[in-house]
PDB file of C-alpha atoms in Angstrom:
ATOM      1  CA  MET Z 144      18.699  49.403 -76.001  1.00  0.00           C
ATOM      2  CA  GLN Z 145      17.528  48.065 -72.831  1.00  0.00           C
ATOM      3  CA  ASN Z 146      19.716  46.307 -70.304  1.00  0.00           C
ATOM      4  CA  PRO Z 147      19.515  42.721 -69.714  1.00  0.00           C
ATOM      5  CA  PRO Z 148      18.068  41.822 -66.472  1.00  0.00           C
ATOM      6  CA  ILE Z 149      20.766  41.307 -63.510  1.00  0.00           C
ATOM      7  CA  PRO Z 150      20.535  37.716 -62.703  1.00  0.00           C
ATOM      8  CA  ALA Z 151      19.223  36.908 -59.228  1.00  0.00           C
ATOM      9  CA  THR Z 152      21.881  35.391 -56.493  1.00  0.00           C
ATOM     10  CA  SER Z 153      21.690  31.807 -55.318  1.00  0.00           C
ATOM     11  CA  ASP Z 154      20.252  33.159 -52.040  1.00  0.00           C
ATOM     12  CA  GLU Z 155      17.618  35.245 -53.916  1.00  0.00           C
ATOM     13  CA  ASN Z 156      16.350  32.345 -55.906  1.00  0.00           C
ATOM     14  CA  LYS Z 157      15.942  30.482 -52.684  1.00  0.00           C
ATOM     15  CA  ASP Z 158      13.786  33.315 -51.113  1.00  0.00           C
ATOM     16  CA  ILE Z 159      11.551  33.384 -54.374  1.00  0.00           C
ATOM     17  CA  ILE Z 160      10.979  29.621 -54.306  1.00  0.00           C
ATOM     18  CA  ALA Z 161      10.080  30.058 -50.520  1.00  0.00           C
ATOM     19  CA  SER Z 162       7.802  32.930 -51.251  1.00  0.00           C
ATOM     20  CA  LEU Z 163       6.066  30.935 -53.774  1.00  0.00           C
ATOM     21  CA  LEU Z 164       5.719  28.178 -51.524  1.00  0.00           C
ATOM     22  CA  LEU Z 165       4.069  30.336 -48.817  1.00  0.00           C
ATOM     23  CA  ARG Z 166       1.360  31.687 -51.536  1.00  0.00           C
ATOM     24  CA  LEU Z 167       0.417  28.100 -52.411  1.00  0.00           C
ATOM     25  CA  PHE Z 168       0.033  27.377 -48.697  1.00  0.00           C
ATOM     26  CA  LEU Z 169      -2.321  30.548 -48.039  1.00  0.00           C
ATOM     27  CA  SER Z 170      -4.075  29.761 -51.300  1.00  0.00           C
ATOM     28  CA  ALA Z 171      -4.968  26.434 -49.796  1.00  0.00           C
ATOM     29  CA  ASP Z 172      -5.939  28.040 -46.636  1.00  0.00           C
ATOM     30  CA  LEU Z 173      -8.274  30.588 -48.398  1.00  0.00           C
ATOM     31  CA  ALA Z 174      -9.910  27.560 -50.075  1.00  0.00           C
ATOM     32  CA  PHE Z 175     -10.523  25.883 -46.965  1.00  0.00           C
ATOM     33  CA  ILE Z 176     -11.998  28.932 -45.501  1.00  0.00           C
ATOM     34  CA  VAL Z 177     -14.394  29.427 -48.327  1.00  0.00           C
ATOM     35  CA  LEU Z 178     -15.330  25.891 -48.302  1.00  0.00           C
ATOM     36  CA  HIS Z 179     -16.062  26.121 -44.518  1.00  0.00           C
ATOM     37  CA  VAL Z 180     -18.248  29.221 -45.213  1.00  0.00           C
ATOM     38  CA  LEU Z 181     -19.894  27.294 -47.844  1.00  0.00           C
ATOM     39  CA  TYR Z 182     -20.830  24.710 -45.705  1.00  0.00           C
ATOM     40  CA  LYS Z 183     -21.987  26.968 -43.058  1.00  0.00           C
ATOM     41  CA  THR Z 184     -24.425  28.651 -45.434  1.00  0.00           C
ATOM     42  CA  TYR Z 185     -25.747  25.273 -46.221  1.00  0.00           C
ATOM     43  CA  ILE Z 186     -24.147  25.273 -50.026  1.00  0.00           C
ATOM     44  CA  LEU Z 187     -22.023  22.439 -49.230  1.00  0.00           C
ATOM     45  CA  ASN Z 188     -23.691  19.436 -47.361  1.00  0.00           C
ATOM     46  CA  SER Z 189     -20.641  17.614 -45.894  1.00  0.00           C
ATOM     47  CA  SER Z 190     -19.312  18.411 -42.481  1.00  0.00           C
ATOM     48  CA  TYR Z 191     -15.873  17.549 -43.609  1.00  0.00           C
ATOM     49  CA  PHE Z 192     -15.554  20.865 -45.247  1.00  0.00           C
ATOM     50  CA  SER Z 193     -15.825  22.548 -41.771  1.00  0.00           C
ATOM     51  CA  LEU Z 194     -12.905  23.712 -39.949  1.00  0.00           C
ATOM     52  CA  LYS Z 195     -14.081  22.674 -36.820  1.00  0.00           C
ATOM     53  CA  ARG Z 196     -14.733  19.120 -37.984  1.00  0.00           C
ATOM     54  CA  ASP Z 197     -12.272  16.590 -36.090  1.00  0.00           C
ATOM     55  CA  LEU Z 198     -10.440  14.819 -39.057  1.00  0.00           C
ATOM     56  CA  GLY Z 199     -11.850  17.147 -41.505  1.00  0.00           C
ATOM     57  CA  TYR Z 200     -10.226  18.038 -44.580  1.00  0.00           C
ATOM     58  CA  SER Z 201      -8.555  21.362 -43.376  1.00  0.00           C
ATOM     59  CA  GLU Z 202      -7.468  19.351 -40.162  1.00  0.00           C
ATOM     60  CA  PHE Z 203      -5.550  17.029 -42.055  1.00  0.00           C
ATOM     61  CA  PHE Z 204      -3.718  19.819 -44.011  1.00  0.00           C
ATOM     62  CA  GLN Z 205      -2.767  21.262 -40.756  1.00  0.00           C
ATOM     63  CA  TYR Z 206      -1.561  17.710 -39.733  1.00  0.00           C
ATOM     64  CA  THR Z 207       0.618  17.863 -42.765  1.00  0.00           C
ATOM     65  CA  LYS Z 208       1.964  21.186 -42.376  1.00  0.00           C
ATOM     66  CA  PHE Z 209       3.256  20.378 -38.535  1.00  0.00           C
ATOM     67  CA  LEU Z 210       4.553  16.824 -40.016  1.00  0.00           C
ATOM     68  CA  TRP Z 211       6.500  18.893 -42.684  1.00  0.00           C
ATOM     69  CA  ILE Z 212       7.704  21.647 -40.204  1.00  0.00           C
ATOM     70  CA  ILE Z 213       8.890  18.467 -38.009  1.00  0.00           C
ATOM     71  CA  ILE Z 214      10.928  17.029 -40.813  1.00  0.00           C
ATOM     72  CA  LEU Z 215      12.490  20.190 -41.987  1.00  0.00           C
ATOM     73  CA  LEU Z 216      13.924  20.539 -38.359  1.00  0.00           C
ATOM     74  CA  ILE Z 217      15.510  17.567 -38.548  1.00  0.00           C
ATOM     75  CA  TYR Z 218      17.122  18.270 -41.672  1.00  0.00           C
ATOM     76  CA  ILE Z 219      18.195  21.716 -40.293  1.00  0.00           C
ATOM     77  CA  ILE Z 220      19.496  19.686 -36.963  1.00  0.00           C
ATOM     78  CA  ARG Z 221      21.551  17.184 -39.305  1.00  0.00           C
ATOM     79  CA  LYS Z 222      22.989  20.397 -41.376  1.00  0.00           C
ATOM     80  CA  THR Z 223      23.854  22.564 -38.375  1.00  0.00           C
ATOM     81  CA  ARG Z 224      24.464  20.312 -35.544  1.00  0.00           C
ATOM     82  CA  VAL Z 225      22.694  22.910 -33.463  1.00  0.00           C
ATOM     83  CA  TRP Z 226      21.073  20.467 -31.139  1.00  0.00           C
ATOM     84  CA  GLU Z 227      19.325  23.287 -29.266  1.00  0.00           C
ATOM     85  CA  TYR Z 228      16.702  22.907 -32.104  1.00  0.00           C
ATOM     86  CA  LEU Z 229      15.499  19.898 -30.717  1.00  0.00           C
ATOM     87  CA  SER Z 230      13.555  21.831 -28.363  1.00  0.00           C
ATOM     88  CA  TRP Z 231      11.652  23.471 -31.314  1.00  0.00           C
ATOM     89  CA  LEU Z 232      11.303  19.937 -32.475  1.00  0.00           C
ATOM     90  CA  ALA Z 233       9.467  18.808 -29.421  1.00  0.00           C
ATOM     91  CA  VAL Z 234       7.272  21.889 -29.403  1.00  0.00           C
ATOM     92  CA  PHE Z 235       6.007  21.149 -33.095  1.00  0.00           C
ATOM     93  CA  THR Z 236       5.804  17.296 -32.301  1.00  0.00           C
ATOM     94  CA  TYR Z 237       3.561  18.446 -29.601  1.00  0.00           C
ATOM     95  CA  PHE Z 238       1.459  20.544 -31.771  1.00  0.00           C
ATOM     96  CA  LEU Z 239       0.960  17.705 -34.092  1.00  0.00           C
ATOM     97  CA  ALA Z 240       0.098  15.295 -31.445  1.00  0.00           C
ATOM     98  CA  ASP Z 241      -2.224  17.489 -29.816  1.00  0.00           C
ATOM     99  CA  ASP Z 242      -4.028  18.361 -33.116  1.00  0.00           C
ATOM    100  CA  ALA Z 243      -4.249  14.648 -34.099  1.00  0.00           C
ATOM    101  CA  PHE Z 244      -4.965  13.066 -30.861  1.00  0.00           C
ATOM    102  CA  GLN Z 245      -6.935  15.967 -29.491  1.00  0.00           C
ATOM    103  CA  LEU Z 246      -4.549  15.582 -26.247  1.00  0.00           C
ATOM    104  CA  HIS Z 247      -5.654  18.809 -24.209  1.00  0.00           C
ATOM    105  CA  GLU Z 248      -9.821  17.996 -24.911  1.00  0.00           C
ATOM    106  CA  ASN Z 249      -9.311  14.445 -23.849  1.00  0.00           C
ATOM    107  CA  ILE Z 250      -7.173  15.312 -21.118  1.00  0.00           C
ATOM    108  CA  GLY Z 251      -9.171  18.438 -20.212  1.00  0.00           C
ATOM    109  CA  ARG Z 252     -12.416  16.412 -20.260  1.00  0.00           C
ATOM    110  CA  SER Z 253     -10.925  14.423 -17.413  1.00  0.00           C
ATOM    111  CA  ILE Z 254      -9.831  17.068 -15.259  1.00  0.00           C
ATOM    112  CA  ALA Z 255     -13.353  18.767 -15.623  1.00  0.00           C
ATOM    113  CA  GLY Z 256     -14.737  15.759 -14.344  1.00  0.00           C
ATOM    114  CA  ASN Z 257     -12.922  16.227 -11.078  1.00  0.00           C
ATOM    115  CA  LEU Z 258     -13.951  19.985 -10.925  1.00  0.00           C
ATOM    116  CA  ASP Z 259     -17.182  21.281  -8.949  1.00  0.00           C
ATOM    117  CA  PHE Z 260     -17.418  24.897  -9.825  1.00  0.00           C
ATOM    118  CA  ILE Z 261     -19.005  27.731 -11.817  1.00  0.00           C
ATOM    119  CA  ALA Z 262     -16.670  28.612 -14.276  1.00  0.00           C
ATOM    120  CA  PRO Z 263     -16.508  32.485 -15.007  1.00  0.00           C
ATOM    121  CA  PHE Z 264     -17.209  34.336 -18.436  1.00  0.00           C
ATOM    122  CA  ASN Z 265     -19.605  31.491 -19.582  1.00  0.00           C
ATOM    123  CA  LEU Z 266     -16.981  29.153 -19.976  1.00  0.00           C
ATOM    124  CA  ARG Z 267     -17.396  25.401 -19.386  1.00  0.00           C
ATOM    125  CA  LEU Z 268     -15.671  23.148 -16.843  1.00  0.00           C
ATOM    126  CA  GLN Z 269     -14.273  21.524 -20.005  1.00  0.00           C
ATOM    127  CA  ASP Z 270     -12.907  24.802 -21.157  1.00  0.00           C
ATOM    128  CA  ILE Z 271     -11.237  25.331 -17.690  1.00  0.00           C
ATOM    129  CA  GLY Z 272      -9.697  21.596 -18.056  1.00  0.00           C
ATOM    130  CA  GLU Z 273      -8.478  22.529 -21.802  1.00  0.00           C
ATOM    131  CA  LEU Z 274      -6.611  25.697 -20.557  1.00  0.00           C
ATOM    132  CA  THR Z 275      -5.083  24.032 -17.663  1.00  0.00           C
ATOM    133  CA  VAL Z 276      -3.660  21.250 -19.830  1.00  0.00           C
ATOM    134  CA  LEU Z 277      -2.347  23.871 -22.648  1.00  0.00           C
ATOM    135  CA  ALA Z 278      -0.880  25.959 -19.648  1.00  0.00           C
ATOM    136  CA  VAL Z 279       0.961  22.884 -18.284  1.00  0.00           C
ATOM    137  CA  ALA Z 280       2.197  21.836 -21.532  1.00  0.00           C
ATOM    138  CA  GLY Z 281       3.120  25.318 -22.344  1.00  0.00           C
ATOM    139  CA  MET Z 282       5.194  25.810 -19.137  1.00  0.00           C
ATOM    140  CA  ILE Z 283       7.009  22.507 -19.849  1.00  0.00           C
ATOM    141  CA  LEU Z 284       7.927  23.674 -23.258  1.00  0.00           C
ATOM    142  CA  LEU Z 285       8.724  27.024 -22.357  1.00  0.00           C
ATOM    143  CA  VAL Z 286      11.377  25.499 -19.823  1.00  0.00           C
ATOM    144  CA  MET Z 287      13.122  23.435 -22.800  1.00  0.00           C
ATOM    145  CA  LEU Z 288      12.886  26.546 -25.224  1.00  0.00           C
ATOM    146  CA  THR Z 289      14.661  28.928 -22.383  1.00  0.00           C
ATOM    147  CA  TRP Z 290      17.378  26.228 -21.682  1.00  0.00           C
ATOM    148  CA  ALA Z 291      18.133  25.893 -25.231  1.00  0.00           C
ATOM    149  CA  TYR Z 292      17.934  29.620 -25.973  1.00  0.00           C
ATOM    150  CA  TRP Z 293      20.477  30.294 -23.027  1.00  0.00           C
ATOM    151  CA  ARG Z 294      22.989  27.497 -24.385  1.00  0.00           C
ATOM    152  CA  GLY Z 295      22.332  28.390 -28.142  1.00  0.00           C
ATOM    153  CA  THR Z 296      24.330  30.297 -30.608  1.00  0.00           C
ATOM    154  CA  GLN Z 297      22.940  34.175 -31.774  1.00  0.00           C
ATOM    155  CA  ALA Z 298      21.603  32.847 -34.864  1.00  0.00           C
ATOM    156  CA  PHE Z 299      19.754  30.084 -33.119  1.00  0.00           C
ATOM    157  CA  ARG Z 300      18.298  32.894 -30.534  1.00  0.00           C
ATOM    158  CA  ASN Z 301      17.150  34.963 -33.482  1.00  0.00           C
ATOM    159  CA  VAL Z 302      15.250  32.090 -35.023  1.00  0.00           C
ATOM    160  CA  SER Z 303      13.775  31.284 -31.715  1.00  0.00           C
ATOM    161  CA  LYS Z 304      12.451  34.739 -31.296  1.00  0.00           C
ATOM    162  CA  ASP Z 305      10.914  34.603 -34.704  1.00  0.00           C
ATOM    163  CA  LEU Z 306       9.201  31.440 -33.939  1.00  0.00           C
ATOM    164  CA  LEU Z 307       8.290  32.583 -30.468  1.00  0.00           C
ATOM    165  CA  ILE Z 308       6.289  35.378 -32.387  1.00  0.00           C
ATOM    166  CA  LEU Z 309       4.710  33.131 -34.428  1.00  0.00           C
ATOM    167  CA  VAL Z 310       3.606  30.621 -31.772  1.00  0.00           C
ATOM    168  CA  GLY Z 311       2.343  33.651 -29.668  1.00  0.00           C
ATOM    169  CA  ILE Z 312       0.018  34.601 -32.366  1.00  0.00           C
ATOM    170  CA  MET Z 313      -0.854  30.910 -33.086  1.00  0.00           C
ATOM    171  CA  THR Z 314      -1.846  30.752 -29.472  1.00  0.00           C
ATOM    172  CA  PHE Z 315      -3.892  33.961 -29.680  1.00  0.00           C
ATOM    173  CA  PHE Z 316      -6.170  32.540 -31.947  1.00  0.00           C
ATOM    174  CA  GLY Z 317      -6.270  29.024 -30.597  1.00  0.00           C
ATOM    175  CA  ALA Z 318      -6.758  29.911 -27.006  1.00  0.00           C
ATOM    176  CA  PHE Z 319      -8.180  33.473 -26.746  1.00  0.00           C
ATOM    177  CA  ILE Z 320     -10.357  33.788 -29.521  1.00  0.00           C
ATOM    178  CA  ASP Z 321     -11.396  29.950 -28.997  1.00  0.00           C
ATOM    179  CA  ALA Z 322     -12.304  31.232 -25.437  1.00  0.00           C
ATOM    180  CA  ALA Z 323     -14.174  34.439 -26.725  1.00  0.00           C
ATOM    181  CA  GLU Z 324     -16.180  32.431 -29.072  1.00  0.00           C
ATOM    182  CA  ILE Z 325     -17.371  30.127 -26.414  1.00  0.00           C
ATOM    183  CA  GLY Z 326     -17.917  32.728 -23.827  1.00  0.00           C
ATOM    184  CA  VAL Z 327     -19.516  35.123 -26.232  1.00  0.00           C
ATOM    185  CA  THR Z 328     -23.312  35.937 -25.831  1.00  0.00           C
ATOM    186  CA  LEU Z 329     -23.688  38.347 -28.685  1.00  0.00           C
ATOM    187  CA  GLY Z 330     -25.632  36.366 -31.222  1.00  0.00           C
ATOM    188  CA  LEU Z 331     -24.858  33.377 -33.742  1.00  0.00           C
ATOM    189  CA  PHE Z 332     -23.240  35.640 -36.294  1.00  0.00           C
ATOM    190  CA  ILE Z 333     -20.634  37.122 -34.052  1.00  0.00           C
ATOM    191  CA  LYS Z 334     -19.863  33.552 -32.474  1.00  0.00           C
ATOM    192  CA  GLU Z 335     -19.592  31.953 -36.012  1.00  0.00           C
ATOM    193  CA  THR Z 336     -17.242  34.988 -37.049  1.00  0.00           C
ATOM    194  CA  LEU Z 337     -15.006  34.034 -33.939  1.00  0.00           C
ATOM    195  CA  GLY Z 338     -14.930  30.682 -35.033  1.00  0.00           C
ATOM    196  CA  LEU Z 339     -13.827  31.281 -38.435  1.00  0.00           C
ATOM    197  CA  ILE Z 340     -11.151  33.714 -37.104  1.00  0.00           C
ATOM    198  CA  ASP Z 341     -10.113  31.463 -34.633  1.00  0.00           C
ATOM    199  CA  ASP Z 342      -9.785  28.461 -36.799  1.00  0.00           C
ATOM    200  CA  GLY Z 343      -8.821  30.347 -40.129  1.00  0.00           C
ATOM    201  CA  GLY Z 344      -6.188  32.300 -38.446  1.00  0.00           C
ATOM    202  CA  GLU Z 345      -4.444  29.371 -36.923  1.00  0.00           C
ATOM    203  CA  MET Z 346      -4.248  27.804 -40.481  1.00  0.00           C
ATOM    204  CA  ILE Z 347      -2.671  30.729 -41.799  1.00  0.00           C
ATOM    205  CA  VAL Z 348       0.088  31.075 -39.127  1.00  0.00           C
ATOM    206  CA  VAL Z 349       0.949  27.400 -39.352  1.00  0.00           C
ATOM    207  CA  SER Z 350       1.591  28.197 -43.190  1.00  0.00           C
ATOM    208  CA  VAL Z 351       3.858  31.225 -42.146  1.00  0.00           C
ATOM    209  CA  MET Z 352       5.575  28.891 -39.940  1.00  0.00           C
ATOM    210  CA  LEU Z 353       6.200  26.396 -42.547  1.00  0.00           C
ATOM    211  CA  TRP Z 354       7.258  28.996 -44.665  1.00  0.00           C
ATOM    212  CA  TYR Z 355       9.670  30.320 -42.112  1.00  0.00           C
ATOM    213  CA  VAL Z 356      11.436  26.752 -41.237  1.00  0.00           C
ATOM    214  CA  PHE Z 357      11.323  25.774 -45.216  1.00  0.00           C
ATOM    215  CA  ARG Z 358      13.163  29.041 -45.903  1.00  0.00           C
ATOM    216  CA  LEU Z 359      15.737  28.418 -43.011  1.00  0.00           C
ATOM    217  CA  ALA Z 360      16.165  24.841 -44.360  1.00  0.00           C
ATOM    218  CA  ILE Z 361      17.148  26.010 -47.678  1.00  0.00           C
ATOM    219  CA  HIS Z 362      19.531  28.123 -46.601  1.00  0.00           C
ATOM    220  CA  ASN Z 363      20.934  25.053 -44.635  1.00  0.00           C
ATOM    221  CA  GLY Z 364      20.252  27.270 -41.164  1.00  0.00           C
ATOM    222  CA  GLN Z 365      22.157  29.930 -42.147  1.00  0.00           C
ATOM    223  CA  THR Z 366      20.366  33.342 -42.521  1.00  0.00           C
ATOM    224  CA  ASP Z 367      20.811  37.118 -41.355  1.00  0.00           C
ATOM    225  CA  ASP Z 368      17.115  37.957 -42.134  1.00  0.00           C
ATOM    226  CA  PHE Z 369      14.715  37.606 -39.297  1.00  0.00           C
ATOM    227  CA  LEU Z 370      11.276  38.498 -38.672  1.00  0.00           C
ATOM    228  CA  HIS Z 371      11.549  40.181 -35.381  1.00  0.00           C
ATOM    229  CA  THR Z 372      13.837  42.876 -36.849  1.00  0.00           C
ATOM    230  CA  ARG Z 373      11.086  44.153 -39.180  1.00  0.00           C
ATOM    231  CA  LEU Z 374       8.505  44.481 -36.371  1.00  0.00           C
ATOM    232  CA  PRO Z 375       7.657  48.301 -35.609  1.00  0.00           C
ATOM    233  CA  GLY Z 376       9.556  49.565 -32.354  1.00  0.00           C
ATOM    234  CA  LEU Z 377      12.384  47.006 -32.436  1.00  0.00           C
ATOM    235  CA  SER Z 378      15.910  47.729 -33.318  1.00  0.00           C
ATOM    236  CA  LYS Z 379      17.482  47.672 -36.549  1.00  0.00           C
ATOM    237  CA  ARG Z 380      18.484  44.381 -38.121  1.00  0.00           C
ATOM    238  CA  LYS Z 381      21.389  43.071 -36.556  1.00  0.00           C
ATOM    239  CA  ARG Z 382      23.943  40.856 -38.643  1.00  0.00           C
ATOM    240  CA  THR Z 383      25.078  37.551 -37.102  1.00  0.00           C
TER     241      THR Z 383
END
């Protein structure tokens, strides 16, 4: 006679819920990527299907994900009273504002208007201005995070390590791949492929961020399972 299944613990049920939610987010990201390809191959006519369209369908989905992350961080702060999470709240608020209002594009355009030199690597002065804005904003946010990390609990520090890894991956897609897309001279197909990797990769990373913060929230900010402990070459998992 087959033994009855062992019921999952409460924490396991929460992880299952978070995992299902991540699959839903990634499915939506994949759908937007497919719609972008269909638009680029002239099967769909509306530019709102493009991943690069300002205020397009996929961009509004990104706004929503950032907004949900912000709401979840507020919940975590209220539950844990770990005020250092305000630094991450500032980071994701900046991400949402930058995406929604094109902050680095608009400010970068103003900076470019005051520049007068030939940019390297086939970049435009506009690109130099945008990278300058991103660098300054990144430095300010990094100072805030460093201060919070120094003051925070060990659990907060572990969460911060995970989020920094994810932000670093997002920056790789949003800045370095984006710059490569602009500077590449290897033909239209390569340029479009880099553009798809840039925007599609950024969408997927933000979905993983949302999953991570949601999982932390449903555990009421208490977890001993961290992403950075699973990466090859790092030390074995430490309990906090």
